[in-house]
Coordinates of N, CA, C and O and ligand atoms in Angstrom, one line a residue:
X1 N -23.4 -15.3 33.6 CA -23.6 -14.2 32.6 C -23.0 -12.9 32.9 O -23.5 -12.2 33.8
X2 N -21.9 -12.6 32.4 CA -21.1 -11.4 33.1 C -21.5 -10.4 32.2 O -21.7 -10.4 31.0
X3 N -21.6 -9.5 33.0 CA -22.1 -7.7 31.8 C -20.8 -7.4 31.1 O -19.6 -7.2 31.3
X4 N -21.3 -7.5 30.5 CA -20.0 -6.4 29.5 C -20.8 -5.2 28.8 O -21.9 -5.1 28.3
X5 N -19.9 -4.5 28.9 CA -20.3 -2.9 28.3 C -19.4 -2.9 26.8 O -18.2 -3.2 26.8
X6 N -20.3 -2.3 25.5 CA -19.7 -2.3 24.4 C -19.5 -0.7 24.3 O -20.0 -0.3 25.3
X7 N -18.9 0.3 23.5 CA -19.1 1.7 24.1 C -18.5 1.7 22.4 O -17.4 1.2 22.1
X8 N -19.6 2.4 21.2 CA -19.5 2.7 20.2 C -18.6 3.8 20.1 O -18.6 4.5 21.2
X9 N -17.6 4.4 19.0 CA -16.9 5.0 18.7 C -17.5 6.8 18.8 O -16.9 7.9 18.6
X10 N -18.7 6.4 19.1 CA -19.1 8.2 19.3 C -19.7 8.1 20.8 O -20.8 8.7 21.1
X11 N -18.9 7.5 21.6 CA -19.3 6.7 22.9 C -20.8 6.7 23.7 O -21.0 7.2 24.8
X12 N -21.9 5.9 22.9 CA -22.8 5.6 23.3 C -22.4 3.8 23.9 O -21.6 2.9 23.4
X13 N -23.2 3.8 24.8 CA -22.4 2.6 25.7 C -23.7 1.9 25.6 O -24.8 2.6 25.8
X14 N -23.6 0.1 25.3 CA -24.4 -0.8 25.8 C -24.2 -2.0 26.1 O -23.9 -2.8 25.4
X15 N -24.6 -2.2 27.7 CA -24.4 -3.1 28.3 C -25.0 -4.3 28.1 O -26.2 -4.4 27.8
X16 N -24.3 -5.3 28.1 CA -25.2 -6.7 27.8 C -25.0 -7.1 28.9 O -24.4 -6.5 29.7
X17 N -25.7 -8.4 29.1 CA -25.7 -9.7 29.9 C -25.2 -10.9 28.8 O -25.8 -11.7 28.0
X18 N -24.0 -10.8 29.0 CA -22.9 -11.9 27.9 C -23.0 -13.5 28.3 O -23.5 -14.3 29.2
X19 N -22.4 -13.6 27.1 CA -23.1 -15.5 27.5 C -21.6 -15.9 27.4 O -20.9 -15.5 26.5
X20 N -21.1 -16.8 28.5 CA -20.4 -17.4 28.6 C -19.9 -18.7 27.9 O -20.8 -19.4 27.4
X21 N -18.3 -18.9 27.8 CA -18.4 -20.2 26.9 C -18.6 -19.8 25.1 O -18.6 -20.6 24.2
X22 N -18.8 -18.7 24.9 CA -18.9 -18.5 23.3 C -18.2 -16.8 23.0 O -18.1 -15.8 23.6
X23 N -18.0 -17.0 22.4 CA -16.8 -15.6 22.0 C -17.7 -14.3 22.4 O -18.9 -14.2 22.5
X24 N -16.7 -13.1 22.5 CA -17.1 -11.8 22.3 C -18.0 -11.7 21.2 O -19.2 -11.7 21.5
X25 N -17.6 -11.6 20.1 CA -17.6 -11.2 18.8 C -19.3 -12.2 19.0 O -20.3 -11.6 19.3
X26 N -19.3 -13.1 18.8 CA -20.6 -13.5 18.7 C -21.8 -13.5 20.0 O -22.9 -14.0 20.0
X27 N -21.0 -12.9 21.1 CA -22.3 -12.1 22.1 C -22.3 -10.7 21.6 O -23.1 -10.0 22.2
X28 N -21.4 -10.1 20.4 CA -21.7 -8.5 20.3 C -22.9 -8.9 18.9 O -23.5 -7.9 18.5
X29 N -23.3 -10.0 18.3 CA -24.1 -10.3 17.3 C -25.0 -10.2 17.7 O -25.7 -9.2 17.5
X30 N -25.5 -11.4 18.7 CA -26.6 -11.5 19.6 C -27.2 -10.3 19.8 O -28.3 -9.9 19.3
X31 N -26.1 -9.3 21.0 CA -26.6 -9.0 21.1 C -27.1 -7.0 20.3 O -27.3 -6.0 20.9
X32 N -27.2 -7.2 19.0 CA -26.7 -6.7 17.8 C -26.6 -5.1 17.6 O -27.3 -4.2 17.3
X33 N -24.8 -5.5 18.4 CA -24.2 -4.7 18.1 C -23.3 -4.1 17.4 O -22.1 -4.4 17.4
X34 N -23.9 -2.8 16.3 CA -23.3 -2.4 15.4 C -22.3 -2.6 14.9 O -22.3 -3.0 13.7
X35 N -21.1 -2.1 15.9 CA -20.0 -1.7 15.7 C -18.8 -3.1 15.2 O -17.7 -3.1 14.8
X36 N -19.8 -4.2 15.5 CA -18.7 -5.7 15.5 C -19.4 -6.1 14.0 O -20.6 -6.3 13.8
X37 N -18.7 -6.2 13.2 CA -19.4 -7.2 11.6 C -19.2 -8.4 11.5 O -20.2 -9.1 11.2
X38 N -17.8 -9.0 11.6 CA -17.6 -10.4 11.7 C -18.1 -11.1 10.4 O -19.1 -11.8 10.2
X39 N -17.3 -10.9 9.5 CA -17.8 -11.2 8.0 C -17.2 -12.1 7.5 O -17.5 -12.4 6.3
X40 N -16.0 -13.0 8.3 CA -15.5 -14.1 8.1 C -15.7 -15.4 9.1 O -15.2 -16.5 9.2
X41 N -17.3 -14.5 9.7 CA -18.2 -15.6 10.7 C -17.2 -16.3 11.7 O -17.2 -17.5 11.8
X42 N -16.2 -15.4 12.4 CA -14.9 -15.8 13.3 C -14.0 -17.2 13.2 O -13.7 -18.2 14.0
X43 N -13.7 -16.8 12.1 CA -12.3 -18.3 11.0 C -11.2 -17.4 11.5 O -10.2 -17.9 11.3
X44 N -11.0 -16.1 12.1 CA -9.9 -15.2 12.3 C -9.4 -14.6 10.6 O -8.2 -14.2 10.5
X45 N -10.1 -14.4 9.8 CA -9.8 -14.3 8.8 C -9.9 -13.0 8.0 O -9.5 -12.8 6.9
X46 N -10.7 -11.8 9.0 CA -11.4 -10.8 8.0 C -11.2 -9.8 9.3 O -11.7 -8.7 9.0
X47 N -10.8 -9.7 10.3 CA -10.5 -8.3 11.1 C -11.6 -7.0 11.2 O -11.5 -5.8 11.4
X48 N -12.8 -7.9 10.8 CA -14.1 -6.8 11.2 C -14.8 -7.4 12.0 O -15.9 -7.8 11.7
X49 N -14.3 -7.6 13.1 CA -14.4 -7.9 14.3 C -13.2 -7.4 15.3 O -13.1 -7.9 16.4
X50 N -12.5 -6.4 14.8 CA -11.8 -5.7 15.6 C -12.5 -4.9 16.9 O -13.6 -4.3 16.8
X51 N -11.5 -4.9 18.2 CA -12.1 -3.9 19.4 C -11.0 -3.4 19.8 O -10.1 -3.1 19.0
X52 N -11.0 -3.0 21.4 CA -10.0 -2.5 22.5 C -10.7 -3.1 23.3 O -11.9 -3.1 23.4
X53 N -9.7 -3.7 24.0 CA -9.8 -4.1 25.6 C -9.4 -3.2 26.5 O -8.3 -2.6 26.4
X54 N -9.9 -3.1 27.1 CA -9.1 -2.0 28.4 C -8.2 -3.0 28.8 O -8.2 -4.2 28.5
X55 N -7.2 -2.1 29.7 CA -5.7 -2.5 30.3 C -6.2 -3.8 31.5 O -5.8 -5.0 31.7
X56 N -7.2 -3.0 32.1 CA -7.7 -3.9 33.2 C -8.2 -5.4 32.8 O -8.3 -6.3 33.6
X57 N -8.5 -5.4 31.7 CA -9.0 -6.6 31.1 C -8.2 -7.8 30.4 O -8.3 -9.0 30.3
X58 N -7.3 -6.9 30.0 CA -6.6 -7.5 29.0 C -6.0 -9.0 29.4 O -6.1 -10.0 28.8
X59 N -5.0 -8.7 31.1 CA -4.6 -9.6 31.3 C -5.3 -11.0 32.0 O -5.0 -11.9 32.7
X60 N -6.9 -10.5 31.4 CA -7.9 -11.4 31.7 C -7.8 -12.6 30.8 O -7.8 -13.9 30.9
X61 N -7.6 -11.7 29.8 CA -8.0 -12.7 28.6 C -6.6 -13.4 28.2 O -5.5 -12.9 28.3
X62 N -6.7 -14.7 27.6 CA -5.3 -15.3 27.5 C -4.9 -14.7 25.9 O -5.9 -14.4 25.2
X63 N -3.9 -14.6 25.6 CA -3.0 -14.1 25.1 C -3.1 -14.2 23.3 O -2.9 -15.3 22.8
X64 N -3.2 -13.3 22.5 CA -3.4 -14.1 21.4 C -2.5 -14.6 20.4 O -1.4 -14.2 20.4
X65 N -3.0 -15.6 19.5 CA -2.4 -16.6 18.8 C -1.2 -15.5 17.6 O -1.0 -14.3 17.5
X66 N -0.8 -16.2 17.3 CA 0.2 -15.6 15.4 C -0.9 -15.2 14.3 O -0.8 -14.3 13.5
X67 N -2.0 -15.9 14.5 CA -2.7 -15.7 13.0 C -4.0 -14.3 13.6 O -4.4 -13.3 12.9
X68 N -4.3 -14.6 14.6 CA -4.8 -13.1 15.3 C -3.8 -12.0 14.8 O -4.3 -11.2 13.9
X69 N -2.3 -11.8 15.3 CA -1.4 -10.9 15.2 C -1.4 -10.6 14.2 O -1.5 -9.4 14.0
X70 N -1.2 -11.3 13.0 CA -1.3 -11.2 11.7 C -2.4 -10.3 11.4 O -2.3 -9.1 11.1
X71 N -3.4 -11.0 11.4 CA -4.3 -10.1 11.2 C -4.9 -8.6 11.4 O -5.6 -7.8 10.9
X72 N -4.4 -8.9 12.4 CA -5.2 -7.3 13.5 C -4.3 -6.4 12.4 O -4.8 -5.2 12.3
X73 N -3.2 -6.6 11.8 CA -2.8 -6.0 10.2 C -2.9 -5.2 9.4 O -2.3 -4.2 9.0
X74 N -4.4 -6.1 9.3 CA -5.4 -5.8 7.8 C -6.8 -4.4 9.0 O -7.4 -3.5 8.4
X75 N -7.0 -4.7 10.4 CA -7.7 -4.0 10.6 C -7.8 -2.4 9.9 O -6.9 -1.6 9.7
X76 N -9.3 -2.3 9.7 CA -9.5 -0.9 8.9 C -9.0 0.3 10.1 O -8.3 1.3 9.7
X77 N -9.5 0.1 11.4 CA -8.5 1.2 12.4 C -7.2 1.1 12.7 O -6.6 0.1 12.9
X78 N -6.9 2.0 12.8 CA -5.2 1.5 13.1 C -5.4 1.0 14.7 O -6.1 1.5 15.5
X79 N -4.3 -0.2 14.8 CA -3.9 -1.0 15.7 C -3.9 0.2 17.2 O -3.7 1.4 17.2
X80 N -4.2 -0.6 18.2 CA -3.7 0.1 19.6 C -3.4 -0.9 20.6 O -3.8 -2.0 20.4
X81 N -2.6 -0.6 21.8 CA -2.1 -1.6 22.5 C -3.3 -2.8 22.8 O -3.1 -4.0 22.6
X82 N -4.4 -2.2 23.2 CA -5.6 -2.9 23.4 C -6.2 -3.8 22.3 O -7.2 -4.5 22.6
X83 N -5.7 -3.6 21.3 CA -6.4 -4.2 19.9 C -6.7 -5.8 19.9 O -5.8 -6.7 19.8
X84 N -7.8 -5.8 19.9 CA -7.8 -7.6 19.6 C -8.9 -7.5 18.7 O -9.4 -6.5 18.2
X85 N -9.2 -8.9 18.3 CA -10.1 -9.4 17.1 C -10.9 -10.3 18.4 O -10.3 -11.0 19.3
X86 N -12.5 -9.9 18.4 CA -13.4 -10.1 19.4 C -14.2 -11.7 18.9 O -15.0 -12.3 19.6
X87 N -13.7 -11.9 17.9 CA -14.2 -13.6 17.4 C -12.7 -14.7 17.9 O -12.7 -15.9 17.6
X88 N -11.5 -14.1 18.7 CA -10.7 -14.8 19.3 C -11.4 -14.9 20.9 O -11.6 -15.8 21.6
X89 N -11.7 -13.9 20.9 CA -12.1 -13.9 22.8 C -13.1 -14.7 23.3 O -14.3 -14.3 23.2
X90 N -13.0 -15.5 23.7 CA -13.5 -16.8 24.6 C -14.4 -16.1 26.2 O -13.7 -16.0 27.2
X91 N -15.7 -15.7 26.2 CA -16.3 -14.8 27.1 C -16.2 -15.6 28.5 O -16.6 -16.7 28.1
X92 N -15.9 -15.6 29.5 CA -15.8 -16.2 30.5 C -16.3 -15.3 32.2 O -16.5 -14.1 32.4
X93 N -16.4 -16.2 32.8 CA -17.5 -14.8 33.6 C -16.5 -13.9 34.6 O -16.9 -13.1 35.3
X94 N -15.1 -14.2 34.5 CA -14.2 -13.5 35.1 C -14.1 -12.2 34.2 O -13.4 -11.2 34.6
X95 N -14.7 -12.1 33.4 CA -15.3 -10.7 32.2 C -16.1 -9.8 32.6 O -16.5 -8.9 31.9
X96 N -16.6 -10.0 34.2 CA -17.8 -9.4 34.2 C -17.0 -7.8 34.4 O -15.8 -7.5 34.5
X97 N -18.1 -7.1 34.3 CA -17.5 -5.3 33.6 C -16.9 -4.9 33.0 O -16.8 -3.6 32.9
X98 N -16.4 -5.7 32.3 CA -15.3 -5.9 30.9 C -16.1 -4.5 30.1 O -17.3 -4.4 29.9
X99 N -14.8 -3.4 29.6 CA -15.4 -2.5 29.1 C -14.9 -2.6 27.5 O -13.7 -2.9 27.5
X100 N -15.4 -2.3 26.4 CA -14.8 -2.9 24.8 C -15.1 -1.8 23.8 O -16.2 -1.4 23.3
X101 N -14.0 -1.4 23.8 CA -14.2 -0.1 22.5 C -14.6 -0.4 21.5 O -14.3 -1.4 21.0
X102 N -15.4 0.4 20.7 CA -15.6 0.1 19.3 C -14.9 0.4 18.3 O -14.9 1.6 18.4
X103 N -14.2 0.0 17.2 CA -14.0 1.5 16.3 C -14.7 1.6 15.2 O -15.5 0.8 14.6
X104 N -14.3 3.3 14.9 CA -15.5 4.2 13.9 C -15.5 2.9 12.6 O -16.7 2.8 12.2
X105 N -14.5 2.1 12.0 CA -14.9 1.4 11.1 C -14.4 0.1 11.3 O -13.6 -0.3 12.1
X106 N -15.0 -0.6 10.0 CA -14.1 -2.4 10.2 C -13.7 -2.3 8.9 O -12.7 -2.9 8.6
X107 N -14.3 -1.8 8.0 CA -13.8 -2.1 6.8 C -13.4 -1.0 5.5 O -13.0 -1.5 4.5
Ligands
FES201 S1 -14.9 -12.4 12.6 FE1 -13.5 -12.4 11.0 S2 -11.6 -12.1 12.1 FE2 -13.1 -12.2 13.7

């Protein structure tokens, strides 16, 4: 169970105890966190499940797909190097202190 820290857009920070084996986006539901909506229930389809990865993390996580890329697009924040869609990310416990920006909107 690796911690991850979610840190909302007016940076109030909270730490989970993440569950492994099942995406970001649906340990930020669990554990119900605001800032993630996920309203295409992670089909990669709807980019309100947009984050930031930190740098340190990033080359944690494997690499994402064309229809991710696509997407992150339509996100309602504008794109940053760190930008992923958190219903791609596969939680693994090499994540532990994984730190994940919010942004102010998804939609
Ligand atoms: S939940 Fe819709 S793209 Fe991630």
């Amino acid at each position: 169970m690796p911690n991850i820290t979610f840190v909302d857009a007016d940076g109030t920070r909270h730490e989970v105890a993440a569950k492994a084996g099942v995406s970001l986006m649906e340990n930020a539901l669990t554990n119900n966190i605001d800032g993630i909506e996920a309203e295409c229930g992670g089909s990669c389809m709807c980019a309100t499940c947009h984050c930031f990865i930190d740098e340190e993390y990033a080359a944690k996580i494997p690499a994402m797909e064309s229809d991710e890329d696509e997407m992150l697009g339509f996100a309602a924040e504008e794109r940053r190097p760190g930008s992923r869609l958190s219903c791609q990310i596969k939680v693994t416990d090499d994540l532990e202190g994984m730190v994940v920006q919010l942004p102010a909107e998804q939609n």
